[in-house]
GROMACS .gro file of C-alpha atoms in nm:
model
  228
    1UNK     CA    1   2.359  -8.248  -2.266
    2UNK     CA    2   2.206  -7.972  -2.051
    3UNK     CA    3   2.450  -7.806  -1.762
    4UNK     CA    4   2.181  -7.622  -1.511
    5UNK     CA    5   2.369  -7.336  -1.360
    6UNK     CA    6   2.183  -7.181  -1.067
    7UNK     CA    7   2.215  -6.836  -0.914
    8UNK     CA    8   2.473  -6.703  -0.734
    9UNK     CA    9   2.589  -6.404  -0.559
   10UNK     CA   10   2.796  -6.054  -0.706
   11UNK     CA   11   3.050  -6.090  -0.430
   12UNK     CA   12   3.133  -6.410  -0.152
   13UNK     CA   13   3.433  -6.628  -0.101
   14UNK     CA   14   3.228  -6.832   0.051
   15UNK     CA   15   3.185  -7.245  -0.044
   16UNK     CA   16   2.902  -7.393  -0.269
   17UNK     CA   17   2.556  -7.378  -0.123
   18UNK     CA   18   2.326  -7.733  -0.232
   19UNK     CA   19   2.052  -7.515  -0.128
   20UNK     CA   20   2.146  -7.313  -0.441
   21UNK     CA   21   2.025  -7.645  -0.675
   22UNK     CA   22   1.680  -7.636  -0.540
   23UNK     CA   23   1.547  -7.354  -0.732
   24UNK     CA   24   1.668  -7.521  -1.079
   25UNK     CA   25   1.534  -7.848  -0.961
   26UNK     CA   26   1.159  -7.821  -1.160
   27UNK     CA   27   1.321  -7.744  -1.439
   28UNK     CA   28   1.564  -7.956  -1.487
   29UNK     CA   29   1.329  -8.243  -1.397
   30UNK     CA   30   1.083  -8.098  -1.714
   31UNK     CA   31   1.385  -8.076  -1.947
   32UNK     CA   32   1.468  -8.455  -1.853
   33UNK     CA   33   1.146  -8.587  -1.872
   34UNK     CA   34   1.084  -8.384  -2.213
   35UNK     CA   35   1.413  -8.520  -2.349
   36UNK     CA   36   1.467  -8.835  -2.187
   37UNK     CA   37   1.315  -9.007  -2.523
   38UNK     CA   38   1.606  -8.839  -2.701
   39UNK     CA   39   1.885  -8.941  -2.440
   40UNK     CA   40   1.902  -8.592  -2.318
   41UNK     CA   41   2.108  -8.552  -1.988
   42UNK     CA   42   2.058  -8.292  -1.725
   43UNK     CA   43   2.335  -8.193  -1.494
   44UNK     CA   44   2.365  -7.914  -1.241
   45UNK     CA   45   2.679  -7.692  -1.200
   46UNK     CA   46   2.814  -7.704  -0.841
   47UNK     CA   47   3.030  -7.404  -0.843
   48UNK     CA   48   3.327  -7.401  -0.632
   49UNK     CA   49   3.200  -7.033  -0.522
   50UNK     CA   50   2.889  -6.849  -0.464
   51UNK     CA   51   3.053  -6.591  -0.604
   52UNK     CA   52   3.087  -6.384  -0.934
   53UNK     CA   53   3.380  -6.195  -0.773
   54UNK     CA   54   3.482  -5.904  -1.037
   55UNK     CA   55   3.685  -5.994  -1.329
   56UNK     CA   56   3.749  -6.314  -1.179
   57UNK     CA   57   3.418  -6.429  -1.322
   58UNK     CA   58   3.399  -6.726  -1.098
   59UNK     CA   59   3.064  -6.827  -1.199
   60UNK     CA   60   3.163  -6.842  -1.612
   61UNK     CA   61   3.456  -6.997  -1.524
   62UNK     CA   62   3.308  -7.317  -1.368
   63UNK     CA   63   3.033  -7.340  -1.619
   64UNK     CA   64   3.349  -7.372  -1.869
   65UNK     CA   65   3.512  -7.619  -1.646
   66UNK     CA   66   3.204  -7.821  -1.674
   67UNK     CA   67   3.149  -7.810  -2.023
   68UNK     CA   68   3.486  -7.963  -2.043
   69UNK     CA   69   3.442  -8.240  -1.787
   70UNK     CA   70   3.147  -8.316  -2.068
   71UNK     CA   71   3.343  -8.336  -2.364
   72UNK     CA   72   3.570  -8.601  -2.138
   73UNK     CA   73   3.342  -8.814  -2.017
   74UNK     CA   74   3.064  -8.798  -2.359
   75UNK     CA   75   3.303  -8.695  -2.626
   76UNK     CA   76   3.161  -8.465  -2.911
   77UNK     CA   77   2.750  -8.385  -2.780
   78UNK     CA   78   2.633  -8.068  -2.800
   79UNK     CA   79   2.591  -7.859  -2.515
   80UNK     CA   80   2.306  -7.614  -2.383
   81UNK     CA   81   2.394  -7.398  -2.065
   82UNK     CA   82   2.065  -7.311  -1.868
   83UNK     CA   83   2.142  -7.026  -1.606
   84UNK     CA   84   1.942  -6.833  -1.437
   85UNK     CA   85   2.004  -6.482  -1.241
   86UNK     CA   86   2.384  -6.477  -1.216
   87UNK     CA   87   2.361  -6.820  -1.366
   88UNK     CA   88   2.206  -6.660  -1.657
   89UNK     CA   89   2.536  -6.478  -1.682
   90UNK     CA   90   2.741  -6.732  -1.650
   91UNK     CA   91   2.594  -6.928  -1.925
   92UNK     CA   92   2.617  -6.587  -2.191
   93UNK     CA   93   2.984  -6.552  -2.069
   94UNK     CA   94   3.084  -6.905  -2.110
   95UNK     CA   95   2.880  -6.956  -2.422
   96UNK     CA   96   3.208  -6.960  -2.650
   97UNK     CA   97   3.340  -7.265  -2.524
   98UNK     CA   98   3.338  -7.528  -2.812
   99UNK     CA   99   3.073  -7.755  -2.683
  100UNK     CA  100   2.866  -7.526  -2.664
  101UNK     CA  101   2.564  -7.486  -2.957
  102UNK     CA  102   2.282  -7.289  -2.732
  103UNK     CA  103   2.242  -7.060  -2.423
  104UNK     CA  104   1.928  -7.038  -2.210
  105UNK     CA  105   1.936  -6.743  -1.981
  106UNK     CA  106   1.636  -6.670  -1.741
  107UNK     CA  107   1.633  -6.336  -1.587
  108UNK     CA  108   2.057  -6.310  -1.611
  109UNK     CA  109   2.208  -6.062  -1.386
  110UNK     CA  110   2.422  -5.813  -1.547
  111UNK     CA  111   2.610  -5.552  -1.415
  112UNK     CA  112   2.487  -5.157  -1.398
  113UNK     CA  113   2.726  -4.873  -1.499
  114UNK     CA  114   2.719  -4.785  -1.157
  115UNK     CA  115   2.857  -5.130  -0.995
  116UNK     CA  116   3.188  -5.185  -0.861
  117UNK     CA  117   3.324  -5.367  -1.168
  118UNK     CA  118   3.487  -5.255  -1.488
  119UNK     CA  119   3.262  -5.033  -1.730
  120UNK     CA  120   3.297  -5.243  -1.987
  121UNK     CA  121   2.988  -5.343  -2.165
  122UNK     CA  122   2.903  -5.749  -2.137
  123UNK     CA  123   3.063  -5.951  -2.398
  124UNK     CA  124   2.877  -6.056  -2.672
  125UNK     CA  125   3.097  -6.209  -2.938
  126UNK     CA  126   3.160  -6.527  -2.772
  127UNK     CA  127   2.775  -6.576  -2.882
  128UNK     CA  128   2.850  -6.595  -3.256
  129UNK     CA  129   2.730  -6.949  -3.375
  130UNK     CA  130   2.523  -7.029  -3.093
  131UNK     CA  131   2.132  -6.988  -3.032
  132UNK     CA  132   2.048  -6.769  -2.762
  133UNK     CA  133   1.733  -6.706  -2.568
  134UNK     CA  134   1.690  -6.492  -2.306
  135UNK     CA  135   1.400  -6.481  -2.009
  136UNK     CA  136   1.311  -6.184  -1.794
  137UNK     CA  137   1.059  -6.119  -1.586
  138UNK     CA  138   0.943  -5.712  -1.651
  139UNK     CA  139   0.901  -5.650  -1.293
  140UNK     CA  140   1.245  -5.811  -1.165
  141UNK     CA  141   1.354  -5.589  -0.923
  142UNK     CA  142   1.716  -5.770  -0.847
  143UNK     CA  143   1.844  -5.821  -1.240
  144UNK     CA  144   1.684  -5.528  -1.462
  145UNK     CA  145   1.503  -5.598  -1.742
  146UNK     CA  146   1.600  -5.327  -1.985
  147UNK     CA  147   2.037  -5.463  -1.904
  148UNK     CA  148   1.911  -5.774  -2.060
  149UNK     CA  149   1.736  -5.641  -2.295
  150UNK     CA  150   2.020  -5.434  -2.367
  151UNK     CA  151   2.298  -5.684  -2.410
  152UNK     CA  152   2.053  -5.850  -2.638
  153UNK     CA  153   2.034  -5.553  -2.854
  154UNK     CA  154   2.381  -5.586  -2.905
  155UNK     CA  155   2.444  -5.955  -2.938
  156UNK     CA  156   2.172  -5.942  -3.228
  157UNK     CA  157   2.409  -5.718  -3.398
  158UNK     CA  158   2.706  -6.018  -3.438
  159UNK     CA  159   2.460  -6.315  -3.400
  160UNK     CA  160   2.076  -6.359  -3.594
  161UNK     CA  161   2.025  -6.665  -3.361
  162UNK     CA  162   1.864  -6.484  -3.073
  163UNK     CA  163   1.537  -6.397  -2.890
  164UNK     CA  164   1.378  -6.245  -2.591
  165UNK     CA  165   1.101  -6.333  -2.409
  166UNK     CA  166   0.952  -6.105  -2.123
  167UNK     CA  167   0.717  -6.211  -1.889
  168UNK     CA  168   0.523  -5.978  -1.801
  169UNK     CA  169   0.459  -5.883  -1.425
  170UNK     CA  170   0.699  -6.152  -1.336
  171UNK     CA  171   1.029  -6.129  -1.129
  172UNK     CA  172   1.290  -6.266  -1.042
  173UNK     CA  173   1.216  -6.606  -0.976
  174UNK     CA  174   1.015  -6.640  -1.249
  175UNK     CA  175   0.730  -6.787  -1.060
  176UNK     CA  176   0.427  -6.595  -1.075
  177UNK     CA  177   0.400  -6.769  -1.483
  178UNK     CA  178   0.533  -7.090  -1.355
  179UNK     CA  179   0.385  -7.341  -1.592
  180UNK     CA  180   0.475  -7.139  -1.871
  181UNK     CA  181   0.801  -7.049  -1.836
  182UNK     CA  182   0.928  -7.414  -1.816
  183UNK     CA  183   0.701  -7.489  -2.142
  184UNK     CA  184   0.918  -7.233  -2.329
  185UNK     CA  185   1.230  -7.323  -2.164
  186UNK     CA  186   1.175  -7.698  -2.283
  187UNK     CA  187   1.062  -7.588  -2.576
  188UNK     CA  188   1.396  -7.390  -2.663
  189UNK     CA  189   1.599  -7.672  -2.502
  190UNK     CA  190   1.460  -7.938  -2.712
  191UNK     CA  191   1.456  -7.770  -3.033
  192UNK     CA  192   1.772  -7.662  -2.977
  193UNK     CA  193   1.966  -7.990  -2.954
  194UNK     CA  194   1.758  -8.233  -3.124
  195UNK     CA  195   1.611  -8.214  -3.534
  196UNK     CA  196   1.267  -8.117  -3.399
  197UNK     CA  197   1.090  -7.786  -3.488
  198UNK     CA  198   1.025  -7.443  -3.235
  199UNK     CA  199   0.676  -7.409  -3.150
  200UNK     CA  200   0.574  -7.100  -3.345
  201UNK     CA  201   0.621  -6.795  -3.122
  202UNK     CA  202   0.987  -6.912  -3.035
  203UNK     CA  203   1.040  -6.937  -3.456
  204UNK     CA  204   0.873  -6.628  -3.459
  205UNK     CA  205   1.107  -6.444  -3.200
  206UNK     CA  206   1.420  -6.580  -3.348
  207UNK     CA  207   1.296  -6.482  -3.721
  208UNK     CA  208   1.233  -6.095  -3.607
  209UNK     CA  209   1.391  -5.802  -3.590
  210UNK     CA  210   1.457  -5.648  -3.307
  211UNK     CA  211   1.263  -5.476  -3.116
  212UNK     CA  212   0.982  -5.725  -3.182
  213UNK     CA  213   1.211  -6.057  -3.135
  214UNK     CA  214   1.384  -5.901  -2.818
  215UNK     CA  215   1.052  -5.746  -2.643
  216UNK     CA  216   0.842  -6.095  -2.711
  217UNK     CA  217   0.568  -6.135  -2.488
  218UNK     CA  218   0.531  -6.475  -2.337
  219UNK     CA  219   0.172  -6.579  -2.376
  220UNK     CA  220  -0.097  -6.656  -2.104
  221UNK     CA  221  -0.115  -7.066  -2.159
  222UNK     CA  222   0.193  -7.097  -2.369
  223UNK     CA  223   0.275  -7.490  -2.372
  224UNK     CA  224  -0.088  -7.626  -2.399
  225UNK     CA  225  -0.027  -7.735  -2.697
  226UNK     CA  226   0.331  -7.645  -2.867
  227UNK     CA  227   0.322  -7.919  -3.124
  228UNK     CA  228   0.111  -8.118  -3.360
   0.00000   0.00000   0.00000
């Protein structure tokens, strides 16, 4: 099971947006395709607000309510939460929730030192046991780079299990490397959940140290050809 969890917003009250889906929509649609073989379902989050909202953590707290309405209606499947920008942070935060086995985040939006909320670091040990990859574009000019970057510094520390990739001259939206930035988000997914093998450069990533495994450069015409 993959829960799609689109941006949102640092502060609102207000309602769900379905515009908010459309972004996710490509890639959800490649996951599905790529695991439909496997009976890999996609679902999107539909939070109840736009909203991060402080320590209220609106965002992470939907993606857990979700991840429970899964174990309810499938039982015991493993889970991967697929976020991106405030998404992204909502599927690190709620990563600790029992169904959970992997974490996509692309271009997560994380707090600065200088925001209105709590100077407390983002959490990290809720990531233990999982496998984690992180996506950011280097010239994202809404979520920095170097915060996400950062956090995974520090989540290596507790867990092996994770990687970086940047994009580089990217932002936000992850668009201007399109094609491959859903071949490494499928190819994460997929290896993720199901007995099948990383393409090399993701293997590579989660096998190095840091810096090297948390500054990985996503290649010009990566997902041509991924697999034998």
């Amino acid at each position: 099971m993959v829960l799609v969890l689109p941006d949102g917003v640092p502060e609102s009250e207000r309602g769900h947006s379905p515009w908010a889906l459309l972004p996710t929509l490509p890639l959800g649609r490649a996951l599905a395709r790529a695991g439909r073989a496997e009976g890999l379902l996609v679902l999107p989050v539909r939070y109840g607000c736009r909203g991060w909202n402080g320590d209220r953590a609106g965002l992470a707290v939907d993606a857990a309510r979700a991840a429970d309405e899964v174990v309810r209606e499938y039982g015991d499947v493993p889970v991967c939460l697929v976020g991106h920008g405030l998404g992204g942070r909502a599927a690190l935060r709620a990563a600790g929730h029992s169904a959970v086995s992997s974490v996509l985040a692309m271009a997560p939006w994380l707090p600065t030192a200088e925001s209105c909320e709590a100077p407390e670091p983002e959490p990290v040990k809720q990531l233990v046991g999982r496998r984690v990859m992180i996506v950011h574009g280097t010239n994202d000019e809404r979520s920095c780079p170097d915060l996400s970057y950062r956090l995974a510094e520090r989540a290596k520390k507790v867990n092996r299990d994770i990687c970086r990739f940047e994009v580089h001259t990217d932002g936000h939206a992850l668009r201007q490397h399109h094609a491959e930035v859903l071949a490494l988000a499928v190819d994460f997914v997929i290896g993720s959940l199901f007995p099948q093998p990383y393409s090399r450069p993701v293997a590579d990533a989660l096998a190095a140290p840091p810096p090297l495994g948390l500054r990985m450069p996503l290649a010009a015409g990566f997902g041509k050809s991924l697999r034998p």
